[in-house]
């Protein structure tokens, strides 16, 4: 799923140069001189290129297996210990490479902890499926869930509503689905771990139930306007996104936020 | 699709293609042809154009330590294309983000397969190699390794997938050189192949390469020691 479906290009967030969470920066008295020294010293272009390529290879490998991309893990696995302080320089260089070669950007999620690959290529009519059949179906399931949550507004969706909705689509939480396997695990664990969904526990009449919201990865990686179009195709031709006034406005706001981030990135 | 895309200038066609290659560990020659056709709105159809397209892709991805390579399947001799990491086996194995225990298991699997006589091991033997992890986890990991084209399964036997051989070649040569001699006919390393029975010869050739020789010459002869080889059953 993390493999981005092609869609309208958007934006990217960028970690700032001195946002380093290494042990040194925790001590304020030391951090100033450290930061100064670090920002003056940059990796040589050759070193930057070599390490960026390493990060790209790692990111692609992890992405291909549908694993969440953690900034810390990139630092640990793809960079040598002595380069820990340059993680942002290297991530930026990797982002440039990824855009150039794959048409994908490397986004830092608002929590600063997770990274996400986002497709930047324009949607192509009749493009070949870029996902394996099972991934494609998983993506469809995720989109359906995100759409349901989106249409429900800020309150999210409780577990019961979610499963009732999915059962109408022929997906049942306790059945072993031929493509999704254990559906409950996929939705409540895998999608949440990948950051597409966020779950919260709440107690209703003494029973703990889950409530689902859009995760950070969905906010950055899924285009809400596209999603509304998807909902419209399900509901039929006669409906236009504008008819869901409230949702449509929220979708446009999300899109605008993206565009602003992209502009900020380009001005850097 | 953009009108200004061309075969030999890296652009959105190539980027779409690379994205597609990310979502499949390996692709057949027909699959590749269809993919390139679909992406270019059937602009790229003939073989020369496809070759140019692939060359453009390859020269672009080299700087990332990646390559798009073609190999022949040791199972049936059919061509397989895969996007591989050329930075040299060790990193590949480590980069796959396995845990320490899983990594040890993967290395043990590779060793067992490569050093076996036929170049494959039974699924049961593979499970028994798991050390320090529950059987169910090992089973799950094996499924993943097959899905990601590290291994391929035929009749409950596991062998190295063509993709894995392409990517792990440096690693295999470094650690198991004598078990993966180069095939006398195609020059590529041989994991699954036929050993020459002649004492002290040690040549190993791909089944499909020997098959081609039989088709052409009517007999199968070891290219190293010149002894005739009987038909395989
Ligand atoms: Zn051969
Ligand atoms: Zn011989």
GROMACS .gro file of C-alpha atoms and ligand atoms in nm:
model
  503
    1UNK     CA    1   0.000   0.000   0.000
    2UNK     CA    2   0.274   0.236   0.080
    3UNK     CA    3   0.365   0.212  -0.283
    4UNK     CA    4   0.200   0.527  -0.404
    5UNK     CA    5  -0.077   0.504  -0.658
    6UNK     CA    6  -0.030   0.759  -0.926
    7UNK     CA    7  -0.225   1.074  -0.858
    8UNK     CA    8  -0.209   1.448  -0.884
    9UNK     CA    9   0.127   1.579  -0.788
   10UNK     CA   10   0.154   1.772  -0.469
   11UNK     CA   11   0.394   1.886  -0.216
   12UNK     CA   12   0.652   1.788   0.030
   13UNK     CA   13   0.759   1.876   0.375
   14UNK     CA   14   1.119   1.917   0.453
   15UNK     CA   15   1.302   1.866   0.774
   16UNK     CA   16   1.499   2.170   0.874
   17UNK     CA   17   1.871   2.153   0.867
   18UNK     CA   18   1.934   2.175   1.237
   19UNK     CA   19   1.658   1.955   1.354
   20UNK     CA   20   1.884   1.691   1.488
   21UNK     CA   21   1.778   1.470   1.770
   22UNK     CA   22   2.118   1.327   1.842
   23UNK     CA   23   2.227   1.299   2.205
   24UNK     CA   24   2.427   1.621   2.183
   25UNK     CA   25   2.135   1.841   2.095
   26UNK     CA   26   1.961   1.744   2.414
   27UNK     CA   27   2.203   1.946   2.615
   28UNK     CA   28   2.124   2.310   2.547
   29UNK     CA   29   2.454   2.447   2.669
   30UNK     CA   30   2.641   2.233   2.424
   31UNK     CA   31   2.397   2.238   2.141
   32UNK     CA   32   2.463   2.591   2.021
   33UNK     CA   33   2.826   2.544   1.937
   34UNK     CA   34   2.755   2.197   1.809
   35UNK     CA   35   2.484   2.324   1.580
   36UNK     CA   36   2.706   2.599   1.453
   37UNK     CA   37   2.988   2.368   1.380
   38UNK     CA   38   2.757   2.124   1.211
   39UNK     CA   39   2.586   2.375   0.990
   40UNK     CA   40   2.920   2.510   0.878
   41UNK     CA   41   3.052   2.166   0.805
   42UNK     CA   42   2.864   1.988   0.534
   43UNK     CA   43   2.941   1.659   0.375
   44UNK     CA   44   3.142   1.682   0.056
   45UNK     CA   45   2.936   1.634  -0.262
   46UNK     CA   46   3.094   1.292  -0.314
   47UNK     CA   47   3.010   1.177   0.037
   48UNK     CA   48   2.661   1.322   0.008
   49UNK     CA   49   2.602   1.135  -0.317
   50UNK     CA   50   2.729   0.808  -0.178
   51UNK     CA   51   2.522   0.826   0.140
   52UNK     CA   52   2.211   0.950  -0.041
   53UNK     CA   53   2.230   0.649  -0.274
   54UNK     CA   54   2.256   0.425   0.031
   55UNK     CA   55   1.952   0.585   0.188
   56UNK     CA   56   1.757   0.556  -0.138
   57UNK     CA   57   1.836   0.184  -0.161
   58UNK     CA   58   1.732   0.131   0.197
   59UNK     CA   59   1.412   0.334   0.165
   60UNK     CA   60   1.309   0.149  -0.150
   61UNK     CA   61   1.378  -0.188   0.006
   62UNK     CA   62   1.176  -0.112   0.317
   63UNK     CA   63   0.901   0.053   0.112
   64UNK     CA   64   0.873  -0.250  -0.113
   65UNK     CA   65   0.800  -0.469   0.184
   66UNK     CA   66   0.540  -0.229   0.316
   67UNK     CA   67   0.739  -0.146   0.626
   68UNK     CA   68   0.698   0.190   0.793
   69UNK     CA   69   0.993   0.417   0.726
   70UNK     CA   70   1.136   0.552   1.045
   71UNK     CA   71   1.384   0.836   1.036
   72UNK     CA   72   1.575   0.679   1.320
   73UNK     CA   73   1.599   0.351   1.136
   74UNK     CA   74   1.733   0.522   0.827
   75UNK     CA   75   1.998   0.682   1.041
   76UNK     CA   76   2.087   0.356   1.205
   77UNK     CA   77   2.079   0.123   0.904
   78UNK     CA   78   2.172   0.338   0.611
   79UNK     CA   79   2.420   0.584   0.755
   80UNK     CA   80   2.751   0.517   0.918
   81UNK     CA   81   2.770   0.627   1.282
   82UNK     CA   82   2.999   0.921   1.209
   83UNK     CA   83   2.742   1.064   0.966
   84UNK     CA   84   2.456   1.074   1.214
   85UNK     CA   85   2.476   1.453   1.237
   86UNK     CA   86   2.421   1.490   0.865
   87UNK     CA   87   2.102   1.294   0.845
   88UNK     CA   88   1.898   1.589   0.716
   89UNK     CA   89   2.148   1.679   0.448
   90UNK     CA   90   2.149   1.320   0.331
   91UNK     CA   91   1.768   1.287   0.344
   92UNK     CA   92   1.733   1.599   0.130
   93UNK     CA   93   1.978   1.466  -0.124
   94UNK     CA   94   1.792   1.133  -0.125
   95UNK     CA   95   1.465   1.318  -0.186
   96UNK     CA   96   1.616   1.493  -0.490
   97UNK     CA   97   1.739   1.158  -0.625
   98UNK     CA   98   1.404   0.989  -0.569
   99UNK     CA   99   1.217   1.266  -0.749
  100UNK     CA  100   1.459   1.255  -1.040
  101UNK     CA  101   1.472   0.879  -1.089
  102UNK     CA  102   1.138   0.751  -0.958
  103UNK     CA  103   0.912   1.054  -0.962
  104UNK     CA  104   0.857   1.004  -0.590
  105UNK     CA  105   0.929   1.234  -0.301
  106UNK     CA  106   1.052   1.145   0.045
  107UNK     CA  107   0.824   1.321   0.290
  108UNK     CA  108   0.887   1.376   0.657
  109UNK     CA  109   0.558   1.335   0.841
  110UNK     CA  110   0.447   1.603   1.088
  111UNK     CA  111   0.553   1.381   1.378
  112UNK     CA  112   0.915   1.417   1.250
  113UNK     CA  113   0.963   1.051   1.321
  114UNK     CA  114   0.827   0.881   1.013
  115UNK     CA  115   0.908   0.916   0.647
  116UNK     CA  116   0.682   0.842   0.354
  117UNK     CA  117   0.735   0.793  -0.017
  118UNK     CA  118   0.477   0.985  -0.218
  119UNK     CA  119   0.416   0.957  -0.589
  120UNK     CA  120   0.470   1.282  -0.776
  121UNK     CA  121   0.393   1.168  -1.128
  122UNK     CA  122   0.075   1.286  -1.298
  123UNK     CA  123  -0.213   1.044  -1.319
  124UNK     CA  124  -0.217   0.863  -1.646
  125UNK     CA  125  -0.533   0.740  -1.813
  126UNK     CA  126  -0.522   0.365  -1.859
  127UNK     CA  127  -0.187   0.340  -1.687
  128UNK     CA  128  -0.083  -0.013  -1.605
  129UNK     CA  129  -0.141  -0.108  -1.244
  130UNK     CA  130   0.166  -0.021  -1.048
  131UNK     CA  131   0.078  -0.251  -0.765
  132UNK     CA  132   0.062  -0.624  -0.747
  133UNK     CA  133  -0.296  -0.750  -0.757
  134UNK     CA  134  -0.313  -0.807  -0.383
  135UNK     CA  135  -0.159  -0.467  -0.307
  136UNK     CA  136  -0.405  -0.306  -0.544
  137UNK     CA  137  -0.691  -0.463  -0.357
  138UNK     CA  138  -0.544  -0.366  -0.022
  139UNK     CA  139  -0.512  -0.013  -0.151
  140UNK     CA  140  -0.875  -0.022  -0.253
  141UNK     CA  141  -0.975  -0.137   0.093
  142UNK     CA  142  -0.769   0.138   0.254
  143UNK     CA  143  -0.919   0.403   0.026
  144UNK     CA  144  -1.269   0.282   0.112
  145UNK     CA  145  -1.194   0.306   0.484
  146UNK     CA  146  -1.034   0.650   0.451
  147UNK     CA  147  -1.335   0.766   0.253
  148UNK     CA  148  -1.573   0.642   0.521
  149UNK     CA  149  -1.378   0.824   0.793
  150UNK     CA  150  -1.351   1.136   0.582
  151UNK     CA  151  -1.724   1.147   0.518
  152UNK     CA  152  -1.791   1.104   0.890
  153UNK     CA  153  -1.612   1.426   0.985
  154UNK     CA  154  -1.373   1.491   1.272
  155UNK     CA  155  -1.521   1.242   1.516
  156UNK     CA  156  -1.369   0.944   1.340
  157UNK     CA  157  -1.544   0.612   1.302
  158UNK     CA  158  -1.605   0.351   1.568
  159UNK     CA  159  -1.519  -0.011   1.511
  160UNK     CA  160  -1.879  -0.125   1.477
  161UNK     CA  161  -1.960   0.124   1.204
  162UNK     CA  162  -1.641   0.035   1.024
  163UNK     CA  163  -1.710  -0.339   1.018
  164UNK     CA  164  -2.074  -0.286   0.919
  165UNK     CA  165  -1.959  -0.070   0.631
  166UNK     CA  166  -1.695  -0.321   0.522
  167UNK     CA  167  -1.935  -0.614   0.542
  168UNK     CA  168  -2.148  -0.437   0.282
  169UNK     CA  169  -1.841  -0.451   0.060
  170UNK     CA  170  -1.809  -0.823   0.127
  171UNK     CA  171  -1.521  -0.792   0.372
  172UNK     CA  172  -1.585  -0.947   0.712
  173UNK     CA  173  -1.365  -0.899   1.012
  174UNK     CA  174  -1.365  -1.260   1.128
  175UNK     CA  175  -1.335  -1.431   0.793
  176UNK     CA  176  -1.004  -1.513   0.640
  177UNK     CA  177  -1.018  -1.309   0.321
  178UNK     CA  178  -0.849  -1.472   0.023
  179UNK     CA  179  -0.654  -1.159  -0.060
  180UNK     CA  180  -0.632  -0.970   0.270
  181UNK     CA  181  -0.580  -1.271   0.495
  182UNK     CA  182  -0.669  -1.169   0.847
  183UNK     CA  183  -0.877  -0.856   0.781
  184UNK     CA  184  -0.896  -0.749   1.142
  185UNK     CA  185  -0.519  -0.759   1.171
  186UNK     CA  186  -0.471  -0.576   0.843
  187UNK     CA  187  -0.701  -0.291   0.945
  188UNK     CA  188  -0.632  -0.257   1.315
  189UNK     CA  189  -0.259  -0.329   1.300
  190UNK     CA  190  -0.098  -0.308   0.958
  191UNK     CA  191  -0.275   0.005   0.834
  192UNK     CA  192  -0.220   0.170   1.173
  193UNK     CA  193   0.147   0.074   1.188
  194UNK     CA  194   0.202   0.215   0.840
  195UNK     CA  195   0.047   0.540   0.966
  196UNK     CA  196  -0.252   0.543   0.731
  197UNK     CA  197  -0.497   0.498   1.015
  198UNK     CA  198  -0.479   0.609   1.374
  199UNK     CA  199  -0.674   0.421   1.637
  200UNK     CA  200  -0.790   0.537   1.976
  201UNK     CA  201  -0.938   0.327   2.249
  202UNK     CA  202  -1.252   0.447   2.422
  203UNK     CA  203  -1.471   0.290   2.682
  204UNK     CA  204  -1.841   0.270   2.600
  205UNK     CA  205  -2.069   0.122   2.864
  206UNK     CA  206  -1.776  -0.055   3.025
  207UNK     CA  207  -1.652  -0.202   2.697
  208UNK     CA  208  -1.332  -0.091   2.529
  209UNK     CA  209  -1.385  -0.013   2.162
  210UNK     CA  210  -1.163   0.129   1.894
  211UNK     CA  211  -1.222   0.448   1.705
  212UNK     CA  212  -1.041   0.515   1.379
  213UNK     CA  213  -0.908   0.838   1.234
  214UNK     CA  214  -0.693   0.936   0.940
  215UNK     CA  215  -0.327   0.875   1.024
  216UNK     CA  216  -0.043   1.113   0.945
  217UNK     CA  217   0.061   0.910   0.643
  218UNK     CA  218  -0.286   0.943   0.495
  219UNK     CA  219  -0.288   1.320   0.542
  220UNK     CA  220   0.038   1.353   0.355
  221UNK     CA  221   0.006   1.066   0.110
  222UNK     CA  222  -0.359   1.060   0.010
  223UNK     CA  223  -0.527   1.331  -0.188
  224UNK     CA  224  -0.861   1.407  -0.027
  225UNK     CA  225  -1.000   1.558  -0.345
  226UNK     CA  226  -0.917   1.238  -0.529
  227UNK     CA  227  -1.084   1.049  -0.247
  228UNK     CA  228  -1.403   1.247  -0.285
  229UNK     CA  229  -1.402   1.174  -0.655
  230UNK     CA  230  -1.369   0.808  -0.562
  231UNK     CA  231  -1.667   0.835  -0.332
  232UNK     CA  232  -1.865   1.001  -0.611
  233UNK     CA  233  -1.790   0.720  -0.850
  234UNK     CA  234  -1.929   0.476  -0.596
  235UNK     CA  235  -2.243   0.680  -0.537
  236UNK     CA  236  -2.303   0.734  -0.904
  237UNK     CA  237  -2.261   0.977  -1.188
  238UNK     CA  238  -2.513   1.231  -1.075
  239UNK     CA  239  -2.315   1.330  -0.764
  240UNK     CA  240  -2.035   1.586  -0.778
  241UNK     CA  241  -1.776   1.648  -0.503
  242UNK     CA  242  -1.919   1.999  -0.449
  243UNK     CA  243  -2.240   1.847  -0.318
  244UNK     CA  244  -2.065   1.744  -0.001
  245UNK     CA  245  -2.002   2.105   0.085
  246UNK     CA  246  -1.834   2.050   0.419
  247UNK     CA  247  -1.616   1.761   0.308
  248UNK     CA  248  -1.526   1.936  -0.013
  249UNK     CA  249  -1.405   2.243   0.174
  250UNK     CA  250  -1.197   2.031   0.404
  251UNK     CA  251  -1.048   1.850   0.105
  252UNK     CA  252  -0.957   2.181  -0.055
  253UNK     CA  253  -0.798   2.299   0.269
  254UNK     CA  254  -0.585   1.986   0.284
  255UNK     CA  255  -0.484   2.036  -0.076
  256UNK     CA  256  -0.393   2.397  -0.010
  257UNK     CA  257  -0.180   2.300   0.289
  258UNK     CA  258   0.006   2.062   0.062
  259UNK     CA  259   0.068   2.322  -0.202
  260UNK     CA  260   0.202   2.560   0.059
  261UNK     CA  261   0.443   2.301   0.186
  262UNK     CA  262   0.559   2.237  -0.168
  263UNK     CA  263   0.617   2.607  -0.228
  264UNK     CA  264   0.810   2.637   0.096
  265UNK     CA  265   1.022   2.346  -0.016
  266UNK     CA  266   1.100   2.501  -0.351
  267UNK     CA  267   1.199   2.831  -0.198
  268UNK     CA  268   1.450   2.667   0.031
  269UNK     CA  269   0.085   1.077  -2.138
  270UNK     CA  270   0.313   1.373  -2.204
  271UNK     CA  271   0.384   1.423  -2.570
  272UNK     CA  272   0.742   1.528  -2.515
  273UNK     CA  273   0.852   1.191  -2.376
  274UNK     CA  274   1.121   1.018  -2.573
  275UNK     CA  275   1.282   0.679  -2.557
  276UNK     CA  276   1.638   0.788  -2.491
  277UNK     CA  277   1.591   1.096  -2.271
  278UNK     CA  278   1.507   1.007  -1.914
  279UNK     CA  279   1.156   1.134  -1.842
  280UNK     CA  280   0.818   1.042  -1.699
  281UNK     CA  281   0.790   0.720  -1.903
  282UNK     CA  282   1.108   0.600  -1.741
  283UNK     CA  283   0.992   0.714  -1.399
  284UNK     CA  284   0.660   0.532  -1.436
  285UNK     CA  285   0.853   0.227  -1.545
  286UNK     CA  286   1.082   0.245  -1.242
  287UNK     CA  287   0.784   0.277  -1.009
  288UNK     CA  288   0.632  -0.029  -1.169
  289UNK     CA  289   0.957  -0.221  -1.126
  290UNK     CA  290   0.954  -0.134  -0.757
  291UNK     CA  291   0.625  -0.309  -0.710
  292UNK     CA  292   0.739  -0.635  -0.866
  293UNK     CA  293   1.062  -0.800  -0.768
  294UNK     CA  294   1.097  -0.972  -1.108
  295UNK     CA  295   0.924  -0.960  -1.444
  296UNK     CA  296   0.919  -1.185  -1.752
  297UNK     CA  297   1.030  -1.067  -2.097
  298UNK     CA  298   0.669  -1.055  -2.216
  299UNK     CA  299   0.565  -0.872  -1.902
  300UNK     CA  300   0.839  -0.618  -1.956
  301UNK     CA  301   0.742  -0.561  -2.317
  302UNK     CA  302   0.379  -0.510  -2.223
  303UNK     CA  303   0.469  -0.279  -1.936
  304UNK     CA  304   0.686  -0.053  -2.151
  305UNK     CA  305   0.414  -0.050  -2.418
  306UNK     CA  306   0.142   0.039  -2.169
  307UNK     CA  307   0.345   0.315  -2.009
  308UNK     CA  308   0.431   0.479  -2.340
  309UNK     CA  309   0.079   0.451  -2.481
  310UNK     CA  310   0.216   0.188  -2.720
  311UNK     CA  311   0.473   0.427  -2.860
  312UNK     CA  312   0.755   0.194  -2.762
  313UNK     CA  313   0.691  -0.137  -2.931
  314UNK     CA  314   0.982  -0.271  -3.128
  315UNK     CA  315   1.276  -0.448  -2.975
  316UNK     CA  316   1.534  -0.183  -3.060
  317UNK     CA  317   1.328   0.087  -2.893
  318UNK     CA  318   1.283  -0.128  -2.584
  319UNK     CA  319   1.657  -0.189  -2.571
  320UNK     CA  320   1.728   0.184  -2.594
  321UNK     CA  321   1.467   0.249  -2.329
  322UNK     CA  322   1.628  -0.003  -2.094
  323UNK     CA  323   1.976   0.135  -2.160
  324UNK     CA  324   1.853   0.482  -2.068
  325UNK     CA  325   1.705   0.344  -1.748
  326UNK     CA  326   2.018   0.151  -1.661
  327UNK     CA  327   2.256   0.441  -1.705
  328UNK     CA  328   2.029   0.653  -1.487
  329UNK     CA  329   2.005   0.414  -1.195
  330UNK     CA  330   2.374   0.320  -1.185
  331UNK     CA  331   2.458   0.620  -0.969
  332UNK     CA  332   2.218   0.485  -0.706
  333UNK     CA  333   2.396   0.150  -0.691
  334UNK     CA  334   2.102  -0.011  -0.869
  335UNK     CA  335   2.077  -0.193  -1.198
  336UNK     CA  336   1.812  -0.347  -1.415
  337UNK     CA  337   1.947  -0.687  -1.502
  338UNK     CA  338   1.840  -0.977  -1.716
  339UNK     CA  339   1.904  -1.333  -1.610
  340UNK     CA  340   1.791  -1.671  -1.735
  341UNK     CA  341   1.589  -1.878  -1.495
  342UNK     CA  342   1.780  -2.185  -1.378
  343UNK     CA  343   1.447  -2.365  -1.371
  344UNK     CA  344   1.337  -2.323  -1.732
  345UNK     CA  345   1.584  -2.094  -1.907
  346UNK     CA  346   1.333  -1.815  -1.956
  347UNK     CA  347   1.455  -1.456  -1.927
  348UNK     CA  348   1.374  -1.267  -1.610
  349UNK     CA  349   1.430  -0.896  -1.553
  350UNK     CA  350   1.479  -0.748  -1.209
  351UNK     CA  351   1.579  -0.423  -1.047
  352UNK     CA  352   1.867  -0.517  -0.824
  353UNK     CA  353   2.103  -0.366  -0.575
  354UNK     CA  354   2.457  -0.379  -0.714
  355UNK     CA  355   2.631  -0.255  -0.406
  356UNK     CA  356   2.742  -0.609  -0.329
  357UNK     CA  357   2.548  -0.879  -0.148
  358UNK     CA  358   2.629  -0.800   0.214
  359UNK     CA  359   2.441  -0.473   0.212
  360UNK     CA  360   2.156  -0.627   0.019
  361UNK     CA  361   2.109  -0.888   0.280
  362UNK     CA  362   2.140  -0.637   0.561
  363UNK     CA  363   1.933  -0.375   0.385
  364UNK     CA  364   1.640  -0.606   0.357
  365UNK     CA  365   1.578  -0.494   0.714
  366UNK     CA  366   1.556  -0.837   0.863
  367UNK     CA  367   1.609  -0.883   1.230
  368UNK     CA  368   1.935  -1.039   1.346
  369UNK     CA  369   1.767  -1.377   1.390
  370UNK     CA  370   1.598  -1.362   1.051
  371UNK     CA  371   1.922  -1.256   0.889
  372UNK     CA  372   2.100  -1.554   1.036
  373UNK     CA  373   1.822  -1.775   0.905
  374UNK     CA  374   1.842  -1.626   0.557
  375UNK     CA  375   2.219  -1.675   0.546
  376UNK     CA  376   2.178  -2.035   0.662
  377UNK     CA  377   1.914  -2.094   0.394
  378UNK     CA  378   2.135  -1.954   0.121
  379UNK     CA  379   2.426  -2.166   0.239
  380UNK     CA  380   2.219  -2.484   0.251
  381UNK     CA  381   2.069  -2.428  -0.094
  382UNK     CA  382   2.394  -2.328  -0.261
  383UNK     CA  383   2.597  -2.614  -0.116
  384UNK     CA  384   2.332  -2.880  -0.187
  385UNK     CA  385   2.392  -3.117  -0.478
  386UNK     CA  386   2.083  -3.014  -0.675
  387UNK     CA  387   2.081  -2.649  -0.577
  388UNK     CA  388   1.755  -2.679  -0.390
  389UNK     CA  389   1.628  -2.807  -0.057
  390UNK     CA  390   1.295  -2.939   0.062
  391UNK     CA  391   1.060  -2.701   0.236
  392UNK     CA  392   1.083  -2.928   0.539
  393UNK     CA  393   1.464  -2.904   0.549
  394UNK     CA  394   1.432  -2.527   0.517
  395UNK     CA  395   1.200  -2.511   0.816
  396UNK     CA  396   1.436  -2.722   1.020
  397UNK     CA  397   1.715  -2.471   0.967
  398UNK     CA  398   1.530  -2.212   1.171
  399UNK     CA  399   1.724  -2.141   1.482
  400UNK     CA  400   1.600  -1.926   1.767
  401UNK     CA  401   1.262  -1.859   1.612
  402UNK     CA  402   0.930  -2.040   1.637
  403UNK     CA  403   0.834  -2.263   1.343
  404UNK     CA  404   0.536  -2.044   1.262
  405UNK     CA  405   0.763  -1.740   1.228
  406UNK     CA  406   1.001  -1.933   1.007
  407UNK     CA  407   0.710  -2.040   0.790
  408UNK     CA  408   0.594  -1.681   0.760
  409UNK     CA  409   0.944  -1.564   0.673
  410UNK     CA  410   0.978  -1.834   0.406
  411UNK     CA  411   0.651  -1.717   0.253
  412UNK     CA  412   0.786  -1.364   0.245
  413UNK     CA  413   1.113  -1.475   0.089
  414UNK     CA  414   0.923  -1.652  -0.188
  415UNK     CA  415   0.696  -1.352  -0.240
  416UNK     CA  416   0.994  -1.114  -0.263
  417UNK     CA  417   1.175  -1.344  -0.507
  418UNK     CA  418   1.460  -1.447  -0.283
  419UNK     CA  419   1.348  -1.806  -0.315
  420UNK     CA  420   1.130  -1.990  -0.560
  421UNK     CA  421   0.926  -2.293  -0.475
  422UNK     CA  422   0.867  -2.586  -0.708
  423UNK     CA  423   0.698  -2.904  -0.586
  424UNK     CA  424   0.774  -2.824  -0.222
  425UNK     CA  425   1.140  -2.763  -0.296
  426UNK     CA  426   1.306  -2.427  -0.247
  427UNK     CA  427   1.577  -2.285  -0.472
  428UNK     CA  428   1.729  -1.942  -0.521
  429UNK     CA  429   1.517  -1.720  -0.744
  430UNK     CA  430   1.679  -1.574  -1.056
  431UNK     CA  431   1.641  -1.229  -0.903
  432UNK     CA  432   1.830  -1.336  -0.593
  433UNK     CA  433   2.110  -1.494  -0.797
  434UNK     CA  434   2.150  -1.172  -0.998
  435UNK     CA  435   2.165  -0.965  -0.685
  436UNK     CA  436   2.368  -1.200  -0.469
  437UNK     CA  437   2.627  -1.299  -0.729
  438UNK     CA  438   2.915  -1.117  -0.557
  439UNK     CA  439   2.811  -1.258  -0.220
  440UNK     CA  440   2.781  -1.612  -0.356
  441UNK     CA  441   3.118  -1.593  -0.531
  442UNK     CA  442   3.285  -1.459  -0.220
  443UNK     CA  443   3.146  -1.717   0.019
  444UNK     CA  444   3.068  -2.020  -0.194
  445UNK     CA  445   3.290  -1.979  -0.499
  446UNK     CA  446   3.356  -2.347  -0.556
  447UNK     CA  447   2.985  -2.432  -0.538
  448UNK     CA  448   2.881  -2.185  -0.803
  449UNK     CA  449   3.120  -2.238  -1.096
  450UNK     CA  450   3.050  -2.052  -1.417
  451UNK     CA  451   2.847  -2.243  -1.672
  452UNK     CA  452   3.066  -2.340  -1.968
  453UNK     CA  453   2.807  -2.227  -2.216
  454UNK     CA  454   2.661  -1.901  -2.089
  455UNK     CA  455   2.940  -1.794  -1.855
  456UNK     CA  456   2.703  -1.716  -1.569
  457UNK     CA  457   2.736  -1.868  -1.224
  458UNK     CA  458   2.547  -2.194  -1.176
  459UNK     CA  459   2.360  -2.276  -0.860
  460UNK     CA  460   2.112  -2.526  -1.000
  461UNK     CA  461   2.281  -2.723  -1.275
  462UNK     CA  462   2.418  -3.056  -1.379
  463UNK     CA  463   2.753  -3.169  -1.245
  464UNK     CA  464   2.982  -3.351  -1.486
  465UNK     CA  465   3.017  -3.709  -1.362
  466UNK     CA  466   3.375  -3.744  -1.481
  467UNK     CA  467   3.618  -3.782  -1.190
  468UNK     CA  468   3.795  -3.461  -1.103
  469UNK     CA  469   3.622  -3.251  -1.371
  470UNK     CA  470   3.392  -3.053  -1.146
  471UNK     CA  471   3.217  -2.866  -1.430
  472UNK     CA  472   2.861  -2.760  -1.362
  473UNK     CA  473   2.629  -2.638  -1.636
  474UNK     CA  474   2.275  -2.511  -1.647
  475UNK     CA  475   2.011  -2.764  -1.742
  476UNK     CA  476   1.869  -2.526  -2.000
  477UNK     CA  477   2.212  -2.458  -2.150
  478UNK     CA  478   2.278  -2.831  -2.187
  479UNK     CA  479   1.931  -2.866  -2.337
  480UNK     CA  480   2.016  -2.606  -2.600
  481UNK     CA  481   2.333  -2.797  -2.685
  482UNK     CA  482   2.138  -3.118  -2.727
  483UNK     CA  483   1.892  -2.944  -2.957
  484UNK     CA  484   2.174  -2.809  -3.169
  485UNK     CA  485   2.421  -3.098  -3.173
  486UNK     CA  486   2.215  -3.401  -3.082
  487UNK     CA  487   2.448  -3.489  -2.794
  488UNK     CA  488   2.554  -3.337  -2.469
  489UNK     CA  489   2.925  -3.304  -2.412
  490UNK     CA  490   3.110  -3.153  -2.119
  491UNK     CA  491   3.295  -2.851  -2.255
  492UNK     CA  492   3.568  -2.889  -1.998
  493UNK     CA  493   3.670  -3.255  -2.014
  494UNK     CA  494   3.499  -3.345  -2.339
  495UNK     CA  495   3.323  -3.651  -2.195
  496UNK     CA  496   2.981  -3.738  -2.328
  497UNK     CA  497   2.695  -3.694  -2.086
  498UNK     CA  498   2.401  -3.929  -2.082
  499UNK     CA  499   2.050  -3.792  -2.106
  500UNK     CA  500   1.895  -3.672  -1.786
  501UNK     CA  501   1.575  -3.832  -1.684
  502LIG    ZN1  502   2.440  -2.166  -1.862
  503LIG    ZN1  503   3.348  -3.266  -1.740
   0.00000   0.00000   0.00000
